[in-house]
Amino acid sequence: MTPPEGAEQFLAVHGWDGARIDALAGDASFRRYFRVADGDRRAILMDAPPPHEDPRPFVEVARWLTDRSFAAPAILAVDLARGFVLLQDFGDARMRETVDAEPQATMPLYEAAVDLLVALRAHPAADLRPYDRAELQREAGLLTEWYCPAIGVAPDVAGYVAAWDQVLARAAPQAPVTVLRDYHAENLMLVGADRTLGLLDFQDALAGHPAYDLVSLLQDARRDVDPSLEEAMLARYRAATGEGDAFLDAYHVLGAQRNAKIVGIFTRLWKRDGKPRYPTLCPRVWGYLERDLTHPVLAPVARWFDDNLPPEWRGDPMAIATAKGIA
């Protein structure tokens, strides 16, 4: 990736004249990231180009988090018109690669990630849009909008909406919290010698149910989370918060909703955006979804899947479409 036009000027204005700009990564959106180096100084340049991206939500949530002593990147400089944000550099140590390379670190790091969510829920939600039933229903609909057509299936969409209507009331929070919405091992950085968990990718935060981010962590679309680890971390969270069976119901409803949404999004990234890596992640997501559907609270949704998407139609949409001759 080449640095965006105007990046050098932006950096010069803010005290980084002549700094080296090295590409880091993009993500599933239009955002791109670059490391800026000037001698011993390091920073991260986020390129969130308008009109596709708006960096203001990221900046606002970052400041809300840091004001409450959570480790979000400090905002060093902003140019909203160009979509540039200069951020504190958390380094290269991510939770994902650390637990993959150091199995003995898995339990303590997941415990720390769960404990962070317990701390987050102690604060009233930030001033954010509600993660309400209408939004959850819209997101769940991404599966029928993108996945089903991609594999040549014409589902009962009205029945799908009705099934979700029967269960989403179980995911209504009594006291909304700040939901980061993409809280998983690839968005958690290990900062400093004490491996403080640094937060990334929270620009889509909403005010919703505290179970959502726990699902995001423990039903991770990008890495396998062993069911025994999920069970242990659920128990840890519930012990710390006193949550009972209603929370467990909400956890699995939101798990099924999130995983259905992700299957739709990953299919859209392939079909619309030309990113063929994402369909290959869908079998893992289907595995989580099928585990959630075994819970009695999700019986109406489970029946819909049995009637409309039997097991042989659940998996990598690109592979299924190829096998059916429609890719």
mmCIF file of C-alpha atoms in Angstrom:
data_model
loop_
_atom_site.group_PDB
_atom_site.id
_atom_site.type_symbol
_atom_site.label_atom_id
_atom_site.label_comp_id
_atom_site.label_asym_id
_atom_site.label_seq_id
_atom_site.Cartn_x
_atom_site.Cartn_y
_atom_site.Cartn_z
ATOM 1 C CA MET A 1 0.000 0.000 0.000
ATOM 2 C CA THR A 2 1.210 3.486 -0.825
ATOM 3 C CA PRO A 3 0.564 6.295 1.666
ATOM 4 C CA PRO A 4 -2.558 8.326 0.879
ATOM 5 C CA GLU A 5 -2.277 11.666 -0.839
ATOM 6 C CA GLY A 6 -1.714 14.425 1.679
ATOM 7 C CA ALA A 7 -0.348 12.137 4.411
ATOM 8 C CA GLU A 8 3.135 13.684 4.425
ATOM 9 C CA GLN A 9 1.698 17.189 4.675
ATOM 10 C CA PHE A 10 -0.612 16.132 7.531
ATOM 11 C CA LEU A 11 2.294 14.599 9.414
ATOM 12 C CA ALA A 12 4.527 17.608 8.857
ATOM 13 C CA VAL A 13 1.921 19.972 10.272
ATOM 14 C CA HIS A 14 1.758 17.860 13.427
ATOM 15 C CA GLY A 15 5.472 17.547 14.090
ATOM 16 C CA TRP A 16 6.380 14.490 12.036
ATOM 17 C CA ASP A 17 8.047 16.157 9.075
ATOM 18 C CA GLY A 18 10.218 13.687 7.142
ATOM 19 C CA ALA A 19 8.965 10.666 9.053
ATOM 20 C CA ARG A 20 9.025 7.277 7.339
ATOM 21 C CA ILE A 21 5.600 5.840 6.487
ATOM 22 C CA ASP A 22 5.369 2.045 6.282
ATOM 23 C CA ALA A 23 2.245 0.114 5.330
ATOM 24 C CA LEU A 24 0.767 -2.074 8.058
ATOM 25 C CA ALA A 25 -2.599 -3.459 7.051
ATOM 26 C CA GLY A 26 -6.064 -2.844 5.807
ATOM 27 C CA ASP A 27 -9.184 -4.527 7.125
ATOM 28 C CA ALA A 28 -12.638 -5.537 5.992
ATOM 29 C CA SER A 29 -13.559 -1.869 5.503
ATOM 30 C CA PHE A 30 -11.929 0.906 3.481
ATOM 31 C CA ARG A 31 -9.630 1.811 6.382
ATOM 32 C CA ARG A 32 -5.865 1.386 6.008
ATOM 33 C CA TYR A 33 -3.105 1.659 8.570
ATOM 34 C CA PHE A 34 0.508 2.833 8.373
ATOM 35 C CA ARG A 35 3.316 2.967 10.918
ATOM 36 C CA VAL A 36 5.021 6.354 11.138
ATOM 37 C CA ALA A 37 8.630 6.359 12.357
ATOM 38 C CA ASP A 38 10.798 9.345 13.224
ATOM 39 C CA GLY A 39 13.951 8.310 15.050
ATOM 40 C CA ASP A 40 12.780 6.508 18.173
ATOM 41 C CA ARG A 41 9.252 7.870 17.894
ATOM 42 C CA ARG A 42 6.454 5.690 16.531
ATOM 43 C CA ALA A 43 2.807 6.354 15.747
ATOM 44 C CA ILE A 44 0.035 4.822 13.666
ATOM 45 C CA LEU A 45 -1.636 6.682 10.818
ATOM 46 C CA MET A 46 -5.224 5.622 10.173
ATOM 47 C CA ASP A 47 -6.472 6.413 6.685
ATOM 48 C CA ALA A 48 -10.293 6.425 6.827
ATOM 49 C CA PRO A 49 -11.156 8.077 3.501
ATOM 50 C CA PRO A 50 -14.411 10.003 3.128
ATOM 51 C CA PRO A 51 -17.070 9.370 2.012
ATOM 52 C CA HIS A 52 -16.569 5.647 2.623
ATOM 53 C CA GLU A 53 -15.369 6.103 6.209
ATOM 54 C CA ASP A 54 -15.901 8.627 9.004
ATOM 55 C CA PRO A 55 -13.185 8.621 11.693
ATOM 56 C CA ARG A 56 -15.202 10.670 14.185
ATOM 57 C CA PRO A 57 -16.846 7.690 15.943
ATOM 58 C CA PHE A 58 -13.428 6.090 16.487
ATOM 59 C CA VAL A 59 -12.019 9.305 17.924
ATOM 60 C CA GLU A 60 -15.007 9.863 20.209
ATOM 61 C CA VAL A 61 -15.084 6.308 21.559
ATOM 62 C CA ALA A 62 -11.290 6.267 22.009
ATOM 63 C CA ARG A 63 -11.499 9.378 24.144
ATOM 64 C CA TRP A 64 -14.439 7.959 26.125
ATOM 65 C CA LEU A 65 -12.420 4.816 26.846
ATOM 66 C CA THR A 66 -9.194 6.575 27.801
ATOM 67 C CA ASP A 67 -11.115 8.972 30.073
ATOM 68 C CA ARG A 68 -12.164 5.848 32.009
ATOM 69 C CA SER A 69 -8.668 4.372 32.123
ATOM 70 C CA PHE A 70 -9.164 1.759 29.413
ATOM 71 C CA ALA A 71 -6.200 1.288 27.073
ATOM 72 C CA ALA A 72 -7.427 2.737 23.807
ATOM 73 C CA PRO A 73 -4.868 4.512 21.586
ATOM 74 C CA ALA A 74 -4.263 8.136 22.459
ATOM 75 C CA ILE A 75 -5.379 10.471 19.667
ATOM 76 C CA LEU A 76 -2.345 12.502 18.595
ATOM 77 C CA ALA A 77 -3.795 14.431 15.637
ATOM 78 C CA VAL A 78 -6.912 14.448 13.448
ATOM 79 C CA ASP A 79 -7.862 15.739 9.993
ATOM 80 C CA LEU A 80 -11.529 14.865 9.548
ATOM 81 C CA ALA A 81 -11.773 16.309 6.046
ATOM 82 C CA ARG A 82 -9.118 13.905 4.772
ATOM 83 C CA GLY A 83 -9.967 11.058 7.122
ATOM 84 C CA PHE A 84 -6.551 11.012 8.810
ATOM 85 C CA VAL A 85 -6.062 10.085 12.456
ATOM 86 C CA LEU A 86 -2.642 9.813 14.076
ATOM 87 C CA LEU A 87 -2.698 7.329 16.939
ATOM 88 C CA GLN A 88 -0.523 6.012 19.701
ATOM 89 C CA ASP A 89 1.374 2.943 18.481
ATOM 90 C CA PHE A 90 0.594 -0.138 20.583
ATOM 91 C CA GLY A 91 3.326 -2.176 18.878
ATOM 92 C CA ASP A 92 2.975 -5.522 17.140
ATOM 93 C CA ALA A 93 2.076 -7.965 19.916
ATOM 94 C CA ARG A 94 -1.504 -9.097 19.384
ATOM 95 C CA MET A 95 -3.395 -11.512 21.572
ATOM 96 C CA ARG A 96 -4.101 -13.725 18.534
ATOM 97 C CA GLU A 97 -0.504 -14.502 17.657
ATOM 98 C CA THR A 98 0.531 -14.684 21.307
ATOM 99 C CA VAL A 99 -1.958 -17.385 22.283
ATOM 100 C CA ASP A 100 -1.199 -19.301 19.086
ATOM 101 C CA ALA A 101 2.534 -19.283 19.860
ATOM 102 C CA GLU A 102 2.262 -19.603 23.654
ATOM 103 C CA PRO A 103 -0.519 -22.037 24.605
ATOM 104 C CA GLN A 104 0.254 -21.471 28.278
ATOM 105 C CA ALA A 105 -0.761 -17.818 27.816
ATOM 106 C CA THR A 106 -4.236 -18.694 26.570
ATOM 107 C CA MET A 107 -6.013 -18.929 29.920
ATOM 108 C CA PRO A 108 -4.519 -15.824 31.570
ATOM 109 C CA LEU A 109 -5.054 -13.671 28.471
ATOM 110 C CA TYR A 110 -8.654 -14.756 28.011
ATOM 111 C CA GLU A 111 -9.220 -14.179 31.724
ATOM 112 C CA ALA A 112 -7.827 -10.661 31.344
ATOM 113 C CA ALA A 113 -10.082 -10.042 28.321
ATOM 114 C CA VAL A 114 -13.143 -11.215 30.269
ATOM 115 C CA ASP A 115 -12.173 -9.097 33.269
ATOM 116 C CA LEU A 116 -11.894 -6.042 31.018
ATOM 117 C CA LEU A 117 -15.506 -6.559 29.920
ATOM 118 C CA VAL A 118 -16.569 -6.869 33.546
ATOM 119 C CA ALA A 119 -14.866 -3.516 34.201
ATOM 120 C CA LEU A 120 -16.430 -1.943 31.101
ATOM 121 C CA ARG A 121 -19.968 -2.797 32.185
ATOM 122 C CA ALA A 122 -19.430 -0.915 35.442
ATOM 123 C CA HIS A 123 -19.691 2.344 33.472
ATOM 124 C CA PRO A 124 -22.960 3.738 32.096
ATOM 125 C CA ALA A 125 -23.025 3.439 28.325
ATOM 126 C CA ALA A 126 -21.433 6.165 26.255
ATOM 127 C CA ASP A 127 -23.698 8.480 24.266
ATOM 128 C CA LEU A 128 -24.216 6.043 21.401
ATOM 129 C CA ARG A 129 -27.035 4.756 19.235
ATOM 130 C CA PRO A 130 -28.936 1.882 20.860
ATOM 131 C CA TYR A 131 -28.136 -1.651 19.758
ATOM 132 C CA ASP A 132 -31.828 -2.359 19.677
ATOM 133 C CA ARG A 133 -34.103 -5.037 18.303
ATOM 134 C CA ALA A 134 -34.492 -3.343 14.930
ATOM 135 C CA GLU A 135 -30.716 -3.206 14.438
ATOM 136 C CA LEU A 136 -30.252 -6.817 15.540
ATOM 137 C CA GLN A 137 -32.975 -7.916 13.139
ATOM 138 C CA ARG A 138 -31.450 -5.926 10.280
ATOM 139 C CA GLU A 139 -28.059 -7.512 10.867
ATOM 140 C CA ALA A 140 -29.448 -11.040 11.083
ATOM 141 C CA GLY A 141 -31.036 -10.393 7.689
ATOM 142 C CA LEU A 142 -27.607 -10.186 6.060
ATOM 143 C CA LEU A 143 -27.603 -13.991 5.953
ATOM 144 C CA THR A 144 -30.723 -14.205 3.809
ATOM 145 C CA GLU A 145 -29.672 -11.151 1.796
ATOM 146 C CA TRP A 146 -26.200 -12.392 0.829
ATOM 147 C CA TYR A 147 -25.465 -15.974 1.805
ATOM 148 C CA CYS A 148 -28.634 -17.604 0.518
ATOM 149 C CA PRO A 149 -28.513 -16.092 -2.997
ATOM 150 C CA ALA A 150 -24.797 -16.873 -3.229
ATOM 151 C CA ILE A 151 -25.494 -20.599 -2.836
ATOM 152 C CA GLY A 152 -28.653 -20.572 -4.968
ATOM 153 C CA VAL A 153 -31.216 -20.833 -2.163
ATOM 154 C CA ALA A 154 -34.503 -18.899 -2.103
ATOM 155 C CA PRO A 155 -35.361 -18.922 1.624
ATOM 156 C CA ASP A 156 -38.534 -18.077 3.524
ATOM 157 C CA VAL A 157 -37.495 -14.543 4.453
ATOM 158 C CA ALA A 158 -40.737 -13.675 6.227
ATOM 159 C CA GLY A 159 -40.404 -16.810 8.314
ATOM 160 C CA TYR A 160 -36.807 -15.878 9.146
ATOM 161 C CA VAL A 161 -37.828 -12.449 10.416
ATOM 162 C CA ALA A 162 -40.680 -13.955 12.403
ATOM 163 C CA ALA A 163 -38.405 -16.544 14.010
ATOM 164 C CA TRP A 164 -35.971 -13.877 15.149
ATOM 165 C CA ASP A 165 -38.865 -11.759 16.431
ATOM 166 C CA GLN A 166 -39.712 -14.591 18.805
ATOM 167 C CA VAL A 167 -36.258 -14.675 20.408
ATOM 168 C CA LEU A 168 -34.697 -11.200 20.236
ATOM 169 C CA ALA A 169 -36.674 -9.974 23.244
ATOM 170 C CA ARG A 170 -34.370 -12.212 25.308
ATOM 171 C CA ALA A 171 -31.450 -9.995 24.263
ATOM 172 C CA ALA A 172 -32.900 -6.695 25.498
ATOM 173 C CA PRO A 173 -30.529 -5.237 28.111
ATOM 174 C CA GLN A 174 -31.841 -4.042 31.446
ATOM 175 C CA ALA A 175 -29.002 -1.513 31.626
ATOM 176 C CA PRO A 176 -27.214 -0.892 28.298
ATOM 177 C CA VAL A 177 -23.427 -0.813 28.283
ATOM 178 C CA THR A 178 -20.898 0.362 25.718
ATOM 179 C CA VAL A 179 -20.644 -2.513 23.246
ATOM 180 C CA LEU A 180 -17.409 -2.358 21.221
ATOM 181 C CA ARG A 181 -18.833 -4.908 18.723
ATOM 182 C CA ASP A 182 -15.559 -6.324 17.390
ATOM 183 C CA TYR A 183 -13.921 -7.503 20.592
ATOM 184 C CA HIS A 184 -11.738 -10.491 19.759
ATOM 185 C CA ALA A 185 -8.156 -11.733 19.796
ATOM 186 C CA GLU A 186 -7.087 -9.900 16.615
ATOM 187 C CA ASN A 187 -8.242 -6.553 18.024
ATOM 188 C CA LEU A 188 -6.576 -6.902 21.427
ATOM 189 C CA MET A 189 -2.986 -5.711 21.655
ATOM 190 C CA LEU A 190 -0.520 -6.608 24.400
ATOM 191 C CA VAL A 191 0.958 -3.289 25.449
ATOM 192 C CA GLY A 192 4.116 -2.898 27.512
ATOM 193 C CA ALA A 193 5.967 -5.343 29.713
ATOM 194 C CA ASP A 194 2.850 -6.135 31.739
ATOM 195 C CA ARG A 195 0.863 -7.000 28.597
ATOM 196 C CA THR A 196 -1.987 -4.608 29.283
ATOM 197 C CA LEU A 197 -4.813 -5.278 26.835
ATOM 198 C CA GLY A 198 -5.004 -2.441 24.322
ATOM 199 C CA LEU A 199 -8.285 -1.927 22.467
ATOM 200 C CA LEU A 200 -8.671 -1.428 18.707
ATOM 201 C CA ASP A 201 -11.467 -1.334 16.123
ATOM 202 C CA PHE A 202 -14.297 0.088 18.220
ATOM 203 C CA GLN A 203 -15.599 2.746 15.833
ATOM 204 C CA ASP A 204 -18.897 0.866 15.427
ATOM 205 C CA ALA A 205 -19.650 0.863 19.170
ATOM 206 C CA LEU A 206 -23.292 1.001 20.258
ATOM 207 C CA ALA A 207 -25.183 0.919 23.551
ATOM 208 C CA GLY A 208 -26.456 -2.612 24.050
ATOM 209 C CA HIS A 209 -26.370 -5.885 25.937
ATOM 210 C CA PRO A 210 -23.173 -6.767 27.836
ATOM 211 C CA ALA A 211 -23.273 -10.341 26.487
ATOM 212 C CA TYR A 212 -22.505 -9.190 22.936
ATOM 213 C CA ASP A 213 -18.793 -8.466 23.374
ATOM 214 C CA LEU A 214 -18.387 -11.649 25.386
ATOM 215 C CA VAL A 215 -19.796 -13.584 22.423
ATOM 216 C CA SER A 216 -17.452 -11.717 20.091
ATOM 217 C CA LEU A 217 -14.492 -12.838 22.211
ATOM 218 C CA LEU A 218 -15.541 -16.443 22.867
ATOM 219 C CA GLN A 219 -17.068 -17.257 19.455
ATOM 220 C CA ASP A 220 -14.230 -15.697 17.486
ATOM 221 C CA ALA A 221 -14.800 -15.800 13.732
ATOM 222 C CA ARG A 222 -11.068 -15.711 13.020
ATOM 223 C CA ARG A 223 -9.713 -18.346 15.406
ATOM 224 C CA ASP A 224 -11.052 -21.503 16.991
ATOM 225 C CA VAL A 225 -12.084 -21.124 20.613
ATOM 226 C CA ASP A 226 -12.365 -24.482 22.342
ATOM 227 C CA PRO A 227 -15.825 -25.081 23.858
ATOM 228 C CA SER A 228 -14.207 -25.828 27.232
ATOM 229 C CA LEU A 229 -12.498 -22.421 27.198
ATOM 230 C CA GLU A 230 -15.757 -20.733 26.246
ATOM 231 C CA GLU A 231 -17.535 -22.488 29.112
ATOM 232 C CA ALA A 232 -14.818 -21.544 31.620
ATOM 233 C CA MET A 233 -14.817 -17.884 30.573
ATOM 234 C CA LEU A 234 -18.609 -17.718 30.668
ATOM 235 C CA ALA A 235 -18.476 -19.073 34.198
ATOM 236 C CA ARG A 236 -15.815 -16.520 35.156
ATOM 237 C CA TYR A 237 -17.884 -13.638 33.790
ATOM 238 C CA ARG A 238 -21.073 -14.812 35.507
ATOM 239 C CA ALA A 239 -19.282 -15.340 38.806
ATOM 240 C CA ALA A 240 -17.900 -11.797 38.662
ATOM 241 C CA THR A 241 -21.219 -10.190 37.746
ATOM 242 C CA GLY A 242 -23.821 -12.407 39.407
ATOM 243 C CA GLU A 243 -25.572 -12.962 36.079
ATOM 244 C CA GLY A 244 -28.020 -15.862 35.935
ATOM 245 C CA ASP A 245 -29.882 -17.908 33.341
ATOM 246 C CA ALA A 246 -31.395 -14.866 31.609
ATOM 247 C CA PHE A 247 -27.881 -13.695 30.732
ATOM 248 C CA LEU A 248 -27.034 -17.148 29.386
ATOM 249 C CA ASP A 249 -30.130 -17.033 27.162
ATOM 250 C CA ALA A 250 -29.117 -13.597 25.886
ATOM 251 C CA TYR A 251 -25.572 -14.826 25.265
ATOM 252 C CA HIS A 252 -26.742 -17.607 22.959
ATOM 253 C CA VAL A 253 -29.370 -15.456 21.212
ATOM 254 C CA LEU A 254 -26.717 -12.829 20.507
ATOM 255 C CA GLY A 255 -24.255 -15.547 19.523
ATOM 256 C CA ALA A 256 -26.652 -16.920 16.937
ATOM 257 C CA GLN A 257 -27.510 -13.412 15.731
ATOM 258 C CA ARG A 258 -23.868 -12.360 15.467
ATOM 259 C CA ASN A 259 -22.805 -15.524 13.674
ATOM 260 C CA ALA A 260 -25.693 -15.297 11.196
ATOM 261 C CA LYS A 261 -24.683 -11.703 10.528
ATOM 262 C CA ILE A 262 -21.023 -12.642 10.036
ATOM 263 C CA VAL A 263 -21.894 -15.382 7.551
ATOM 264 C CA GLY A 264 -23.762 -12.731 5.577
ATOM 265 C CA ILE A 265 -20.977 -10.159 5.859
ATOM 266 C CA PHE A 266 -18.239 -12.603 4.880
ATOM 267 C CA THR A 267 -20.289 -13.615 1.847
ATOM 268 C CA ARG A 268 -20.807 -9.970 0.910
ATOM 269 C CA LEU A 269 -17.068 -9.324 1.194
ATOM 270 C CA TRP A 270 -16.562 -12.047 -1.405
ATOM 271 C CA LYS A 271 -19.450 -11.267 -3.772
ATOM 272 C CA ARG A 272 -19.483 -7.469 -3.635
ATOM 273 C CA ASP A 273 -15.961 -6.502 -2.583
ATOM 274 C CA GLY A 274 -13.867 -9.208 -4.253
ATOM 275 C CA LYS A 275 -12.276 -10.568 -1.042
ATOM 276 C CA PRO A 276 -12.259 -14.366 -1.456
ATOM 277 C CA ARG A 277 -10.494 -15.078 1.859
ATOM 278 C CA TYR A 278 -13.597 -14.373 3.907
ATOM 279 C CA PRO A 279 -15.841 -17.245 2.714
ATOM 280 C CA THR A 280 -13.184 -19.682 3.904
ATOM 281 C CA LEU A 281 -13.835 -18.469 7.470
ATOM 282 C CA CYS A 282 -17.540 -19.303 7.291
ATOM 283 C CA PRO A 283 -17.331 -22.998 8.311
ATOM 284 C CA ARG A 284 -15.953 -21.965 11.707
ATOM 285 C CA VAL A 285 -18.747 -19.415 12.108
ATOM 286 C CA TRP A 286 -21.356 -22.013 11.158
ATOM 287 C CA GLY A 287 -19.920 -24.258 13.872
ATOM 288 C CA TYR A 288 -20.523 -21.600 16.501
ATOM 289 C CA LEU A 289 -23.974 -20.879 15.107
ATOM 290 C CA GLU A 290 -24.982 -24.524 15.251
ATOM 291 C CA ARG A 291 -23.827 -24.725 18.884
ATOM 292 C CA ASP A 292 -25.968 -21.709 19.760
ATOM 293 C CA LEU A 293 -28.989 -23.158 17.961
ATOM 294 C CA THR A 294 -29.021 -26.186 20.261
ATOM 295 C CA HIS A 295 -30.170 -23.999 23.155
ATOM 296 C CA PRO A 296 -33.930 -24.161 23.804
ATOM 297 C CA VAL A 297 -34.349 -20.386 23.711
ATOM 298 C CA LEU A 298 -33.467 -20.485 20.004
ATOM 299 C CA ALA A 299 -35.923 -23.227 19.003
ATOM 300 C CA PRO A 300 -37.888 -21.034 16.506
ATOM 301 C CA VAL A 301 -34.692 -19.977 14.720
ATOM 302 C CA ALA A 302 -33.312 -23.526 14.772
ATOM 303 C CA ARG A 303 -36.495 -24.792 13.080
ATOM 304 C CA TRP A 304 -36.136 -22.171 10.362
ATOM 305 C CA PHE A 305 -32.558 -23.264 9.654
ATOM 306 C CA ASP A 306 -33.584 -26.940 9.547
ATOM 307 C CA ASP A 307 -36.309 -26.103 7.014
ATOM 308 C CA ASN A 308 -34.365 -23.647 4.854
ATOM 309 C CA LEU A 309 -30.634 -24.345 5.207
ATOM 310 C CA PRO A 310 -29.979 -27.999 6.055
ATOM 311 C CA PRO A 311 -26.441 -28.985 7.137
ATOM 312 C CA GLU A 312 -25.174 -29.678 3.614
ATOM 313 C CA TRP A 313 -25.833 -26.031 2.711
ATOM 314 C CA ARG A 314 -23.897 -24.627 5.661
ATOM 315 C CA GLY A 315 -20.236 -23.835 5.093
ATOM 316 C CA ASP A 316 -17.985 -21.965 2.707
ATOM 317 C CA PRO A 317 -20.413 -20.248 0.294
ATOM 318 C CA MET A 318 -17.808 -20.040 -2.447
ATOM 319 C CA ALA A 319 -17.138 -23.782 -2.244
ATOM 320 C CA ILE A 320 -20.841 -24.633 -2.081
ATOM 321 C CA ALA A 321 -21.619 -22.384 -5.053
ATOM 322 C CA THR A 322 -18.774 -23.943 -7.025
ATOM 323 C CA ALA A 323 -20.029 -27.446 -6.262
ATOM 324 C CA LYS A 324 -23.511 -26.408 -7.432
ATOM 325 C CA GLY A 325 -22.099 -24.822 -10.581
ATOM 326 C CA ILE A 326 -23.264 -21.278 -9.745
ATOM 327 C CA ALA A 327 -20.047 -19.568 -8.600
#
